Short mmCIF file of C-alpha atoms in Angstrom, two decimals:
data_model
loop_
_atom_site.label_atom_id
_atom_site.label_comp_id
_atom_site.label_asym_id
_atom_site.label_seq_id
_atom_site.Cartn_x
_atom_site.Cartn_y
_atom_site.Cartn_z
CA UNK X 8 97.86 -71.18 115.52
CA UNK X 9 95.90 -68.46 117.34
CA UNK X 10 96.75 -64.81 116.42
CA UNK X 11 95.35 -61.59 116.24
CA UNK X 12 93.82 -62.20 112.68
CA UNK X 13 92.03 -65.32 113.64
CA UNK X 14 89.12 -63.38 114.33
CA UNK X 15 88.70 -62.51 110.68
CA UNK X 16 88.88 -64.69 108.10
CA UNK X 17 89.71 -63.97 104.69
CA UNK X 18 85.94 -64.69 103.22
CA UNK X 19 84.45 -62.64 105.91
CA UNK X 20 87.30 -59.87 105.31
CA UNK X 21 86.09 -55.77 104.78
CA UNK X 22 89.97 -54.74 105.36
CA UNK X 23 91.65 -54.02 102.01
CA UNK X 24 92.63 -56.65 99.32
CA UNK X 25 96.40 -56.84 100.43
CA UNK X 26 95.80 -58.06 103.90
CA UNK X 27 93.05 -60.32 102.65
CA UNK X 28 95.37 -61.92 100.45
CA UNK X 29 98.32 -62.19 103.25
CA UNK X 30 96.45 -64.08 105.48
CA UNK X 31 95.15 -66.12 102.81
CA UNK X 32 98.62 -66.66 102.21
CA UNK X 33 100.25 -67.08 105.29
CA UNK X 34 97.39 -69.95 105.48
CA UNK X 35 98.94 -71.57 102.72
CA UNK X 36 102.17 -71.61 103.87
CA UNK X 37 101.26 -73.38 107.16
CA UNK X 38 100.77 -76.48 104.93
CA UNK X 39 104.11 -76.40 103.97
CA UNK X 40 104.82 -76.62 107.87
CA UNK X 41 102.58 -79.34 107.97
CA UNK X 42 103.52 -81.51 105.08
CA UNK X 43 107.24 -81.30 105.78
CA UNK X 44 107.12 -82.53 108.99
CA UNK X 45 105.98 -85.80 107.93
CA UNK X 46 108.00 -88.98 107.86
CA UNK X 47 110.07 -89.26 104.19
CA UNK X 48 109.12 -92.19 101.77
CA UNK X 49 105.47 -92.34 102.44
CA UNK X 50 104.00 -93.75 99.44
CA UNK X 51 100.53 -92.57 98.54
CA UNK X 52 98.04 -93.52 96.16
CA UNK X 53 99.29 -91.26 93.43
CA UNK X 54 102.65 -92.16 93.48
CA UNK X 55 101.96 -95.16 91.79
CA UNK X 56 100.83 -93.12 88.74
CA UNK X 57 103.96 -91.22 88.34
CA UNK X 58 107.55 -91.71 87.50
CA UNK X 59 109.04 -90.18 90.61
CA UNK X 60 108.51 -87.81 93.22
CA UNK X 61 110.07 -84.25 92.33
CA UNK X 62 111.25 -81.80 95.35
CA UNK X 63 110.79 -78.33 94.31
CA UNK X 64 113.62 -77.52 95.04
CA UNK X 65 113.52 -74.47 92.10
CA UNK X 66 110.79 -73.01 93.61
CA UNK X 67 112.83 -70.75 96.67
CA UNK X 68 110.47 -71.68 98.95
CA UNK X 69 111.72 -72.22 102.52
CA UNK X 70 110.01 -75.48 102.28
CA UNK X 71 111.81 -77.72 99.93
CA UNK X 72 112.08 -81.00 101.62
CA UNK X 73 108.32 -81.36 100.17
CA UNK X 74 107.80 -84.19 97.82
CA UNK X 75 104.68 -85.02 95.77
CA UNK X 76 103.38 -86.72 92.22
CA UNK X 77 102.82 -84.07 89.87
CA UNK X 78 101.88 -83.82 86.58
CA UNK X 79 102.57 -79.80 85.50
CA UNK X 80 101.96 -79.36 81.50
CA UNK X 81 102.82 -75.87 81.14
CA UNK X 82 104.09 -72.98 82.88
CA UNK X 83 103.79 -69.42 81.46
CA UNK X 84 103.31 -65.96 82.43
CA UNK X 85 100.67 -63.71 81.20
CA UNK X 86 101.18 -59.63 80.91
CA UNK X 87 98.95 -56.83 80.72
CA UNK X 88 99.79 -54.29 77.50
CA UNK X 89 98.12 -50.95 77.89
CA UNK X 90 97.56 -51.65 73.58
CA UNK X 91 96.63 -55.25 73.21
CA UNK X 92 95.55 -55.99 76.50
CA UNK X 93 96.24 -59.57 78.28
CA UNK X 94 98.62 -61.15 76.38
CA UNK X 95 100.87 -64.71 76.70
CA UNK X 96 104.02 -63.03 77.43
CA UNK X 97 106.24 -66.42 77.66
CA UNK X 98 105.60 -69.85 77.84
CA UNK X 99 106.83 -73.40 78.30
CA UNK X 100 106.47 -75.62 76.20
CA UNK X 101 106.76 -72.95 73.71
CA UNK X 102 104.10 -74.44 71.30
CA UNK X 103 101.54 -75.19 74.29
CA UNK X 104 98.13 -74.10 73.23
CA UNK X 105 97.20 -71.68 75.50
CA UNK X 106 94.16 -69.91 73.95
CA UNK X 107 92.14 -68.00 76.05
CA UNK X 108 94.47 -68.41 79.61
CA UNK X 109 95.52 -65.12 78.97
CA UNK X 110 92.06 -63.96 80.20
CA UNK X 111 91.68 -66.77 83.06
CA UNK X 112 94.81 -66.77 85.00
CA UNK X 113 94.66 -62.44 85.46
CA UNK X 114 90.61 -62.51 86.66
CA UNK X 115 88.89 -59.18 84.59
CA UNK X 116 88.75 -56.26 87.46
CA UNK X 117 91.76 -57.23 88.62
CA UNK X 118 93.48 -53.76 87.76
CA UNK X 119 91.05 -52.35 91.18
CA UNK X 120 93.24 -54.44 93.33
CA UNK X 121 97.09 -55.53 94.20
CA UNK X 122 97.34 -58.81 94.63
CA UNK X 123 95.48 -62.23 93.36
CA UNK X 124 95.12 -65.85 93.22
CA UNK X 125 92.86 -68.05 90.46
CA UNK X 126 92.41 -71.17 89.94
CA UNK X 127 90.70 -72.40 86.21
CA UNK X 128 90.00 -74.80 84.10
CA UNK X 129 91.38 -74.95 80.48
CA UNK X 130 89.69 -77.79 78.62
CA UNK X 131 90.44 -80.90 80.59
CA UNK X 132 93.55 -79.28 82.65
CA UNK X 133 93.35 -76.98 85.48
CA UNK X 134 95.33 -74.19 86.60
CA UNK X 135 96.51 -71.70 89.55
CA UNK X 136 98.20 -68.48 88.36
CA UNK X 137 99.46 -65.61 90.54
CA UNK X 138 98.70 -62.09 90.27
CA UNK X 139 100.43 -58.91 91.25
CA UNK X 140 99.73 -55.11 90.32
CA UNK X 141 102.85 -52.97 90.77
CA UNK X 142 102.45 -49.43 90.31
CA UNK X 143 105.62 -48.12 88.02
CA UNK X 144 106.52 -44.39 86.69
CA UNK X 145 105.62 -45.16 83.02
CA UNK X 146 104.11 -43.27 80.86
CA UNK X 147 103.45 -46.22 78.27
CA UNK X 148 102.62 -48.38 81.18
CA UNK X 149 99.96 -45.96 82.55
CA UNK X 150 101.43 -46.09 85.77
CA UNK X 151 100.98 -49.93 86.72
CA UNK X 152 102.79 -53.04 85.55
CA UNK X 153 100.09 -55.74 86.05
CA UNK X 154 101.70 -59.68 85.28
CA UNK X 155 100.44 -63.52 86.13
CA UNK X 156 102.54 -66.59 86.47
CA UNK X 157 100.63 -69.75 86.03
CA UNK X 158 100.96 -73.45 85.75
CA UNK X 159 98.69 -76.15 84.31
CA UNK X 160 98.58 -79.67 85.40
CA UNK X 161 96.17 -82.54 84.48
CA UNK X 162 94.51 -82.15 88.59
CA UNK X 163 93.98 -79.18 90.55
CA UNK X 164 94.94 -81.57 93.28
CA UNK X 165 98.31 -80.24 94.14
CA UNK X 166 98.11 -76.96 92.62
CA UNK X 167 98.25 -75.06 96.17
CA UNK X 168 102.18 -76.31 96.71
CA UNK X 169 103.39 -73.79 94.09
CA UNK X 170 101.28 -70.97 95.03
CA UNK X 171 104.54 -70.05 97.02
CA UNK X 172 106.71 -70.28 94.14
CA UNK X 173 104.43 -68.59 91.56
CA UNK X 174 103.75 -65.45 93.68
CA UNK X 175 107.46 -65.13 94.31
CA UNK X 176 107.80 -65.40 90.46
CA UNK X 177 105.39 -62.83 89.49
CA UNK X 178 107.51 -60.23 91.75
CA UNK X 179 110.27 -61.37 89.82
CA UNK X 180 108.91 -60.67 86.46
CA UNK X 181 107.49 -57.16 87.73
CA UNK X 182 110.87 -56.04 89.11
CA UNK X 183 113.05 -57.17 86.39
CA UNK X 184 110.98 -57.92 82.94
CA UNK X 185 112.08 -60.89 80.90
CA UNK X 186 114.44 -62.58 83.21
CA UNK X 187 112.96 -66.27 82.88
CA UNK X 188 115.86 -68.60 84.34
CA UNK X 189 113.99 -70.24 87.24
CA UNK X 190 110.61 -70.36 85.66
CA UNK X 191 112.96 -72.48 82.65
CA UNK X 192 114.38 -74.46 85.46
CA UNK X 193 111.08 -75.17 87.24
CA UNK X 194 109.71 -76.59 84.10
CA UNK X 195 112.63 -78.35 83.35
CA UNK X 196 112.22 -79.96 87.12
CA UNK X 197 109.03 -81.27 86.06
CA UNK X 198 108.38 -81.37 82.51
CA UNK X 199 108.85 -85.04 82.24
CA UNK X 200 106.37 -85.98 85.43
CA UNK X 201 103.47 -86.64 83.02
CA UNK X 202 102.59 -90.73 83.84
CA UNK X 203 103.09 -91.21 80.11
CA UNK X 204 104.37 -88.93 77.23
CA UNK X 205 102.00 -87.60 75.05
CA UNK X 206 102.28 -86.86 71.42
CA UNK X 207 102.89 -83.08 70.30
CA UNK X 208 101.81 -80.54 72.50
CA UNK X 209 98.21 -80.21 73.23
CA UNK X 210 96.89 -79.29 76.40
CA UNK X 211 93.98 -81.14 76.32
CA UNK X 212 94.91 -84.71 78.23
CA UNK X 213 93.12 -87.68 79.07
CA UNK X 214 91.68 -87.90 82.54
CA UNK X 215 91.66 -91.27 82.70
CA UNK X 216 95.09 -91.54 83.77
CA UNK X 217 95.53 -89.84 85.92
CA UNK X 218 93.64 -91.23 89.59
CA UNK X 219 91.02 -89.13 90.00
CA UNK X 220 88.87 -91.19 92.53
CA UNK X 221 89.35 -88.33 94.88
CA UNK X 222 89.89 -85.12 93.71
CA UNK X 223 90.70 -82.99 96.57
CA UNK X 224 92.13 -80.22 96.82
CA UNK X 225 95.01 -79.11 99.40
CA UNK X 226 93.48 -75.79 100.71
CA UNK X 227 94.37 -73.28 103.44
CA UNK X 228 93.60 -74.12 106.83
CA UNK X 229 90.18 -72.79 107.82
CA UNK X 230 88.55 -72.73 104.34
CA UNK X 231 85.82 -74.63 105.67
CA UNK X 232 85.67 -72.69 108.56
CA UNK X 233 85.53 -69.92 106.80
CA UNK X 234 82.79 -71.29 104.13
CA UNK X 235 80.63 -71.97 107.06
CA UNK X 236 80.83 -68.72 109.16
CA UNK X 237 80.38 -67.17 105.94
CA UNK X 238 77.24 -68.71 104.27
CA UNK X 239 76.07 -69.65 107.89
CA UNK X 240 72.97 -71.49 107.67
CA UNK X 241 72.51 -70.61 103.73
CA UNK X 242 74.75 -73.93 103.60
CA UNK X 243 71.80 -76.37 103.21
CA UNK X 244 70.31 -73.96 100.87
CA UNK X 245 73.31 -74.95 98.70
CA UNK X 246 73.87 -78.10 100.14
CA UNK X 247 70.09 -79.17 98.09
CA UNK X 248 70.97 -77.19 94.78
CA UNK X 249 74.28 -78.73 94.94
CA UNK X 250 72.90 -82.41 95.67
CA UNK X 251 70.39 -81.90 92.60
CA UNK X 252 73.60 -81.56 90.84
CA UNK X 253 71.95 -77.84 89.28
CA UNK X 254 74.58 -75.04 87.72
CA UNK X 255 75.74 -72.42 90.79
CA UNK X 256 77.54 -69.91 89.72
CA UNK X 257 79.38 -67.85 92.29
CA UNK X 258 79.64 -64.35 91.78
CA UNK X 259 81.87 -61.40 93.67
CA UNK X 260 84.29 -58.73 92.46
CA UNK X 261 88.36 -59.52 92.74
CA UNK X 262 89.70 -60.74 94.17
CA UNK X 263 88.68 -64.36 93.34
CA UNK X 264 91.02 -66.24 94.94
CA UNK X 265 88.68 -67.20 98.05
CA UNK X 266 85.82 -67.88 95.62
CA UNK X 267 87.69 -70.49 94.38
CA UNK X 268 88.10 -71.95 97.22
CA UNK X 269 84.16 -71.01 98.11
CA UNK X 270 83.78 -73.68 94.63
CA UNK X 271 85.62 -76.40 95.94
CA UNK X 272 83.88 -76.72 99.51
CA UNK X 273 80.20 -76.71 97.58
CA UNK X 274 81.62 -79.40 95.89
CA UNK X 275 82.46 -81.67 98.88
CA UNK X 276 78.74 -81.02 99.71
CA UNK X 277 77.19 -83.34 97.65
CA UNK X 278 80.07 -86.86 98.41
CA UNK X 279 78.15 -90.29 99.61
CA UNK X 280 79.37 -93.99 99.89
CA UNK X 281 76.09 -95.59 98.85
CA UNK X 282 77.35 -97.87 95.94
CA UNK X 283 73.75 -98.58 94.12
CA UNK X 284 73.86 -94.56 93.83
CA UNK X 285 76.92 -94.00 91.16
CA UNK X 286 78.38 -91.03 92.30
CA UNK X 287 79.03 -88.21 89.70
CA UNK X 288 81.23 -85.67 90.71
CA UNK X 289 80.12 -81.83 90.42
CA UNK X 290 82.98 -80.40 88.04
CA UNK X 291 84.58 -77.37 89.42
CA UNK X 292 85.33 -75.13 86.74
CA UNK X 293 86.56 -72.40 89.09
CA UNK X 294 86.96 -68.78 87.39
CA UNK X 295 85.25 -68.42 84.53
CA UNK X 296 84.50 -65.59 82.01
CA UNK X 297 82.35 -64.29 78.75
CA UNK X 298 85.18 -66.81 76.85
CA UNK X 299 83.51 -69.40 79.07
CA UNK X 300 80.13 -68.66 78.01
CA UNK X 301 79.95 -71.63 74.65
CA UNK X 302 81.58 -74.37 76.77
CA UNK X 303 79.00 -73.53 80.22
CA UNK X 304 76.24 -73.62 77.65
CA UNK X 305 76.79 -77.47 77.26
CA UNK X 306 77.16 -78.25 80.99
CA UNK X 307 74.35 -80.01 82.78
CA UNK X 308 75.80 -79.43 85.57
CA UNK X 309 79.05 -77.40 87.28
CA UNK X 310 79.97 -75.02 90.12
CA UNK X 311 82.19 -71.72 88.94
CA UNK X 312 83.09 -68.22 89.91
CA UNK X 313 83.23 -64.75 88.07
CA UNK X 314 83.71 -61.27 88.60
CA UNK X 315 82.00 -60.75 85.70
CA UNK X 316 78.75 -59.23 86.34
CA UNK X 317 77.40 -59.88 83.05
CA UNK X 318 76.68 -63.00 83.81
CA UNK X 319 73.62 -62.45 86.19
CA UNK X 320 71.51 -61.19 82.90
CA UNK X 321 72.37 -64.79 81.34
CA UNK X 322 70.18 -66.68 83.70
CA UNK X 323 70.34 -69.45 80.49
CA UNK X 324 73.93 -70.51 81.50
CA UNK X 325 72.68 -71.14 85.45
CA UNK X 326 70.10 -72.25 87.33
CA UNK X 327 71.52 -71.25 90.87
CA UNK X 328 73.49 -67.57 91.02
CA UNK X 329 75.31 -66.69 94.14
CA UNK X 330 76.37 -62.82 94.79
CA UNK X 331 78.64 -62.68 97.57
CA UNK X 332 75.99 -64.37 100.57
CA UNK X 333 72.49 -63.70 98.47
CA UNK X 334 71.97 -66.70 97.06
CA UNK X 335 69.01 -66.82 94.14
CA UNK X 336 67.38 -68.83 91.45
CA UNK X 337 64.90 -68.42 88.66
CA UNK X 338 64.00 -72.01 88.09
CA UNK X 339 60.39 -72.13 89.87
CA UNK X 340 60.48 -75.58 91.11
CA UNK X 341 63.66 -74.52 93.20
CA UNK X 342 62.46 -71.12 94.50
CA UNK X 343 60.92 -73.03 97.95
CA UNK X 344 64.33 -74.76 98.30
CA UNK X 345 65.36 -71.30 99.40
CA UNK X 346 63.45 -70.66 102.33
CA UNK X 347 65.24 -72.50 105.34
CA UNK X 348 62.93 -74.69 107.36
CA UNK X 349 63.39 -76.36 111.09
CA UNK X 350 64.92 -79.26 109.91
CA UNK X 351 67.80 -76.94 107.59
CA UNK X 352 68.52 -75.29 110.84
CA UNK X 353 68.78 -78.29 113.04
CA UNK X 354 71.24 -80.12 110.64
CA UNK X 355 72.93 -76.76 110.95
CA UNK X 356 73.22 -77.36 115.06
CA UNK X 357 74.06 -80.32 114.60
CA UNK X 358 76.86 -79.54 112.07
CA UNK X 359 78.07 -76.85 114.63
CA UNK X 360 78.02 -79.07 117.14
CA UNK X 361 80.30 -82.09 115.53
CA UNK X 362 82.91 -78.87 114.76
CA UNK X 363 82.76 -77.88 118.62
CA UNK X 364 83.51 -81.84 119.69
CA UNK X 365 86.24 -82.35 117.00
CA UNK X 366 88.08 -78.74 118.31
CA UNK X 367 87.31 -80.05 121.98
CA UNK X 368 89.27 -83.55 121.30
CA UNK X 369 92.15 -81.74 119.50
CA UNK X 370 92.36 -79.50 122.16
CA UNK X 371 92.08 -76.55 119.49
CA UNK X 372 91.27 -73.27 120.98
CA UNK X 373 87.77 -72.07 119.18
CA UNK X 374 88.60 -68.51 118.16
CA UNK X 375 91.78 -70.81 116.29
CA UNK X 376 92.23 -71.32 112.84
CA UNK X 377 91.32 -74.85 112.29
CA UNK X 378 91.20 -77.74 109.47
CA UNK X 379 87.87 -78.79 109.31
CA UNK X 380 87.51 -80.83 106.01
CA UNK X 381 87.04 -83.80 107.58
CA UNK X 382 83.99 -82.83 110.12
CA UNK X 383 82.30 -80.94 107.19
CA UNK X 384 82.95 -83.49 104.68
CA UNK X 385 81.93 -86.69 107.23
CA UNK X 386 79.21 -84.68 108.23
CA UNK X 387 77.73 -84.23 104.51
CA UNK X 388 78.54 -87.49 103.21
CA UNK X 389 76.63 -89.68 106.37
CA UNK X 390 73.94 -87.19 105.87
CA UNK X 391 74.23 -88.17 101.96
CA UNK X 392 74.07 -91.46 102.83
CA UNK X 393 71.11 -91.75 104.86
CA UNK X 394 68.98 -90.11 102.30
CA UNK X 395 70.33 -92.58 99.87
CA UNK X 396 69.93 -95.26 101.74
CA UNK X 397 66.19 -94.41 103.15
CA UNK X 398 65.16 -93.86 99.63
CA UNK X 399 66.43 -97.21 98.35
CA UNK X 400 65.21 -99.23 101.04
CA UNK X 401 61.37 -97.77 100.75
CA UNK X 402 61.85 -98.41 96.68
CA UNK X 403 62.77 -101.99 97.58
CA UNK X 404 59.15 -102.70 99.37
CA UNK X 405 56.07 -103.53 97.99
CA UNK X 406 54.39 -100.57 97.87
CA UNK X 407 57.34 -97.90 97.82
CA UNK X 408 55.64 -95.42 100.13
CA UNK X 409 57.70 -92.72 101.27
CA UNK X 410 55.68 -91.54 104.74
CA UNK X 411 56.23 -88.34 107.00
CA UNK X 412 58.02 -90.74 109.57
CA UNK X 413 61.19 -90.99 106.32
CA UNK X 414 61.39 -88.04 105.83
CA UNK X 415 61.49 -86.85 109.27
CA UNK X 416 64.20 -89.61 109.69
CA UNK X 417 66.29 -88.54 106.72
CA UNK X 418 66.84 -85.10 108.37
CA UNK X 419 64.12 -83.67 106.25
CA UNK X 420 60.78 -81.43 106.25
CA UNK X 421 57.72 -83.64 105.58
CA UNK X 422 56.33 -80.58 103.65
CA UNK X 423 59.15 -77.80 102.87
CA UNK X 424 61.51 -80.78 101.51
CA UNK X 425 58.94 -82.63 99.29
CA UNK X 426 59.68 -80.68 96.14
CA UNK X 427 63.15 -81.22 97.00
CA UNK X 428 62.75 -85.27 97.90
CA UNK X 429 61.03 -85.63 94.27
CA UNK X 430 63.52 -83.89 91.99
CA UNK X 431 66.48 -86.08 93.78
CA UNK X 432 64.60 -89.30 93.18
CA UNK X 433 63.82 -88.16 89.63
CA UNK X 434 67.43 -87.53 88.93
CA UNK X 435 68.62 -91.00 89.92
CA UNK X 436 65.60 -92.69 88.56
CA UNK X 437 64.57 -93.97 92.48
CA UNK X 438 60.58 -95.37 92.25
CA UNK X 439 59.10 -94.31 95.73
CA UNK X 440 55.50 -93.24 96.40
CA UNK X 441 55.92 -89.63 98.41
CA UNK X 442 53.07 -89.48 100.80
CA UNK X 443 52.28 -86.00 102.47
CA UNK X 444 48.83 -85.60 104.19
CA UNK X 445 47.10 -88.94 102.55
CA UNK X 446 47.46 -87.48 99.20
CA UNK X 447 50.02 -89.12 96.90
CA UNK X 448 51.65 -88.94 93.45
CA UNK X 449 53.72 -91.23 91.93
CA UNK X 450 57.68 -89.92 91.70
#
């Protein structure tokens, strides 16, 4: 869908925060296009987890022949008071325990800009709230009426499909205060699409039923585009930290709503099929704030965003801090991991180059906003797997010697990548011999 903003996508974006977000938007809303126009009663995997499919049909979208499995646990909107600050403003379920969203689902700085998305985690659920800033003639307001309307849901897999609805809904509730009809008949729409009831009210739901074997998120076309133009080469940089499984914390001032998305794609960075290698899945917290600061303390390992600079002075709660494109660390032993060598930049070609062949055979127009999960994702997780599957295959020979001639054949720097190659075969326990120059240590 070429246009005259395809040039400038919203992570590379200097215009102002409005026209950010609309494009980020109007991104969004070509899914809609998308999933409508496939065939009706396609089952997928997570329909077999649910009771029925729901059409959301309360949400005044112009897209409601949609179905999909959901499993929405609360819906509520979240207010600014010029005397108590954030504040839970309404909810559904009325007794949902929703400490602390007040903070998550309206990002702190977000009074510096008009318009917002965020997606967080609350204990085990995630959510997606919509912001808005409307400036008012009040007095007692201080001259801006500042309101979210969020959902959670037990995935963040689906989350995107009400974006539509939720930003229409927190016009609503800035133009006329305490009207809540459709956001009561939205929940009741969905309040009983939960796989299995659950006793009282608490938010905090086991994952295990709900199928999680994927994970993925429904994003706006060219997110991954737009991740790669906008960390360029820096990608492997991340693509290392983030396959050491190490804490990155992504940092930039609101709006947040494209660092989210920034979250997800590191994720996807670190996938692989090699069985004998369990694969543990980076947790995407998304935003996070100071109230965040206990629960990140206890992570091993996670990928987040904040626009709270405070953060960089607690280099305890991270080991990899990302402002904007300047991506640092203070843990020594990963400080070489951030200099890019040959072989970062010809996996970067190559990466380039697979995107340029997949646009060729759809016939996609290059200066087009395109889809490109599944070339960066395939590209990643073969890449995954051949270090993987080198590293088990030397630890299955008699005298487990990793030479120059692996590495070079796993995509990797005999010398720059060593450090790298020794904390990934710590971490999953691999016994290989790294050999660099005739000298050797065990590993």
């Amino acid at each position: 869908m070429a246009n005259d903003t395809s040039e400038k996508t919203p992570l590379l974006d200097n215009e102002d925060d409005s026209s950010e977000y609309r494009r980020s938007r109007e991104q969004v809303k070509s899914l809609y296009l998308k999933a409508s126009s496939q065939r009706p009663g396609i089952i997928g995997p997570e329909d077999l987890y649910c009771r029925n499919t729901i059409n959301i049909s309360a949400s005044n979208s112009n897209f409601q022949d949609i179905k999909e499995a959901d499993y929405i646990v609360a819906i509520f909107v979240v207010a600014f008071d010029t005397r108590t600050g954030n504040i839970i403003e309404w909810c559904k379920p009325e007794d949902s325990d929703l400490e602390g969203v007040e903070f998550k689902a309206m990002a702190s700085g977000s009074h510096t800009i008009l318009k917002d998305f965020i997606y967080f985690k609350k204990d085990n659920l995630y959510g997606l709230s919509c912001f808005e800033n409307m400036p008012v003639e009040s007095e007692l307001e201080r001259g801006a009426r500042m309101k979210s309307v969020g959902i959670l849901a037990t995935s963040y897999t689906s989350l995107y499909r009400h974006m539509q609805f939720l930003e229409n809904q927190v016009r609503h509730q800035l133009e006329t205060p305490g009207r809540y009809d459709q956001l009561k008949a939205f929940w009741e729409d969905r309040k009983g699409s939960l796989p299995m009831s659950h006793p009282g009210r608490s938010l905090v739901s086991p994952m295990t039923e709900i199928p999680r074997a994927d994970m993925r998120i429904t994003h706006p076309a060219g997110c991954f585009s737009q991740f790669l133009k906008f960390f360029g080469e820096q990608i492997f940089v991340l693509w290392k930290y983030a396959l050491l499984r190490r804490r990155i914390l992504f940092f930039s001032p609101p709006p947040i709503g494209v660092v989210c998305y920034r979250v997800y794609c590191a994720c996807c960075l670190a996938r692989h099929t090699i069985p004998e290698i369990p694969e543990k899945p980076l947790k995407p917290h998304f935003y996070v704030n100071i109230a965040d600061i206990d629960r990140l303390e206890t992570e091993v390992s996670y990928l987040a965003c904040t626009t709270e600079k405070i953060f960089q002075e607690k280099s305890h709660l991270y080991d990899v801090y990302v402002d904007n494109q300047n991506v640092e660390t203070h843990i020594p032993s990963l400080q070489d991991m951030l200099r890019l060598n040959d072989s970062d930049r010809d996996k970067y070609s190559k990466l380039l180059n697979q995107r340029s062949e997949e646009l060729y055979s759809r016939d996609i127009e290059d200066d087009e906003v395109a889809d490109d999960e599944q070339v960066f994702i395939t590209f990643f997780t073969e890449q995954n797997n051949r270090i993987f599957q080198t590293l088990l295959d030397v630890a299955s020979t008699s005298d487990r010697t990793l030479t120059m001639d692996h590495m070079r054949s796993m995509g990797l720097d005999p010398i720059r990548d060593r450090q790298f190659v020794m904390d990934l075969v710590e971490l999953h326990g691999i016994d290989v011999m790294l050999v660099i120059d005739n000298p050797c240590c065990g590993v």
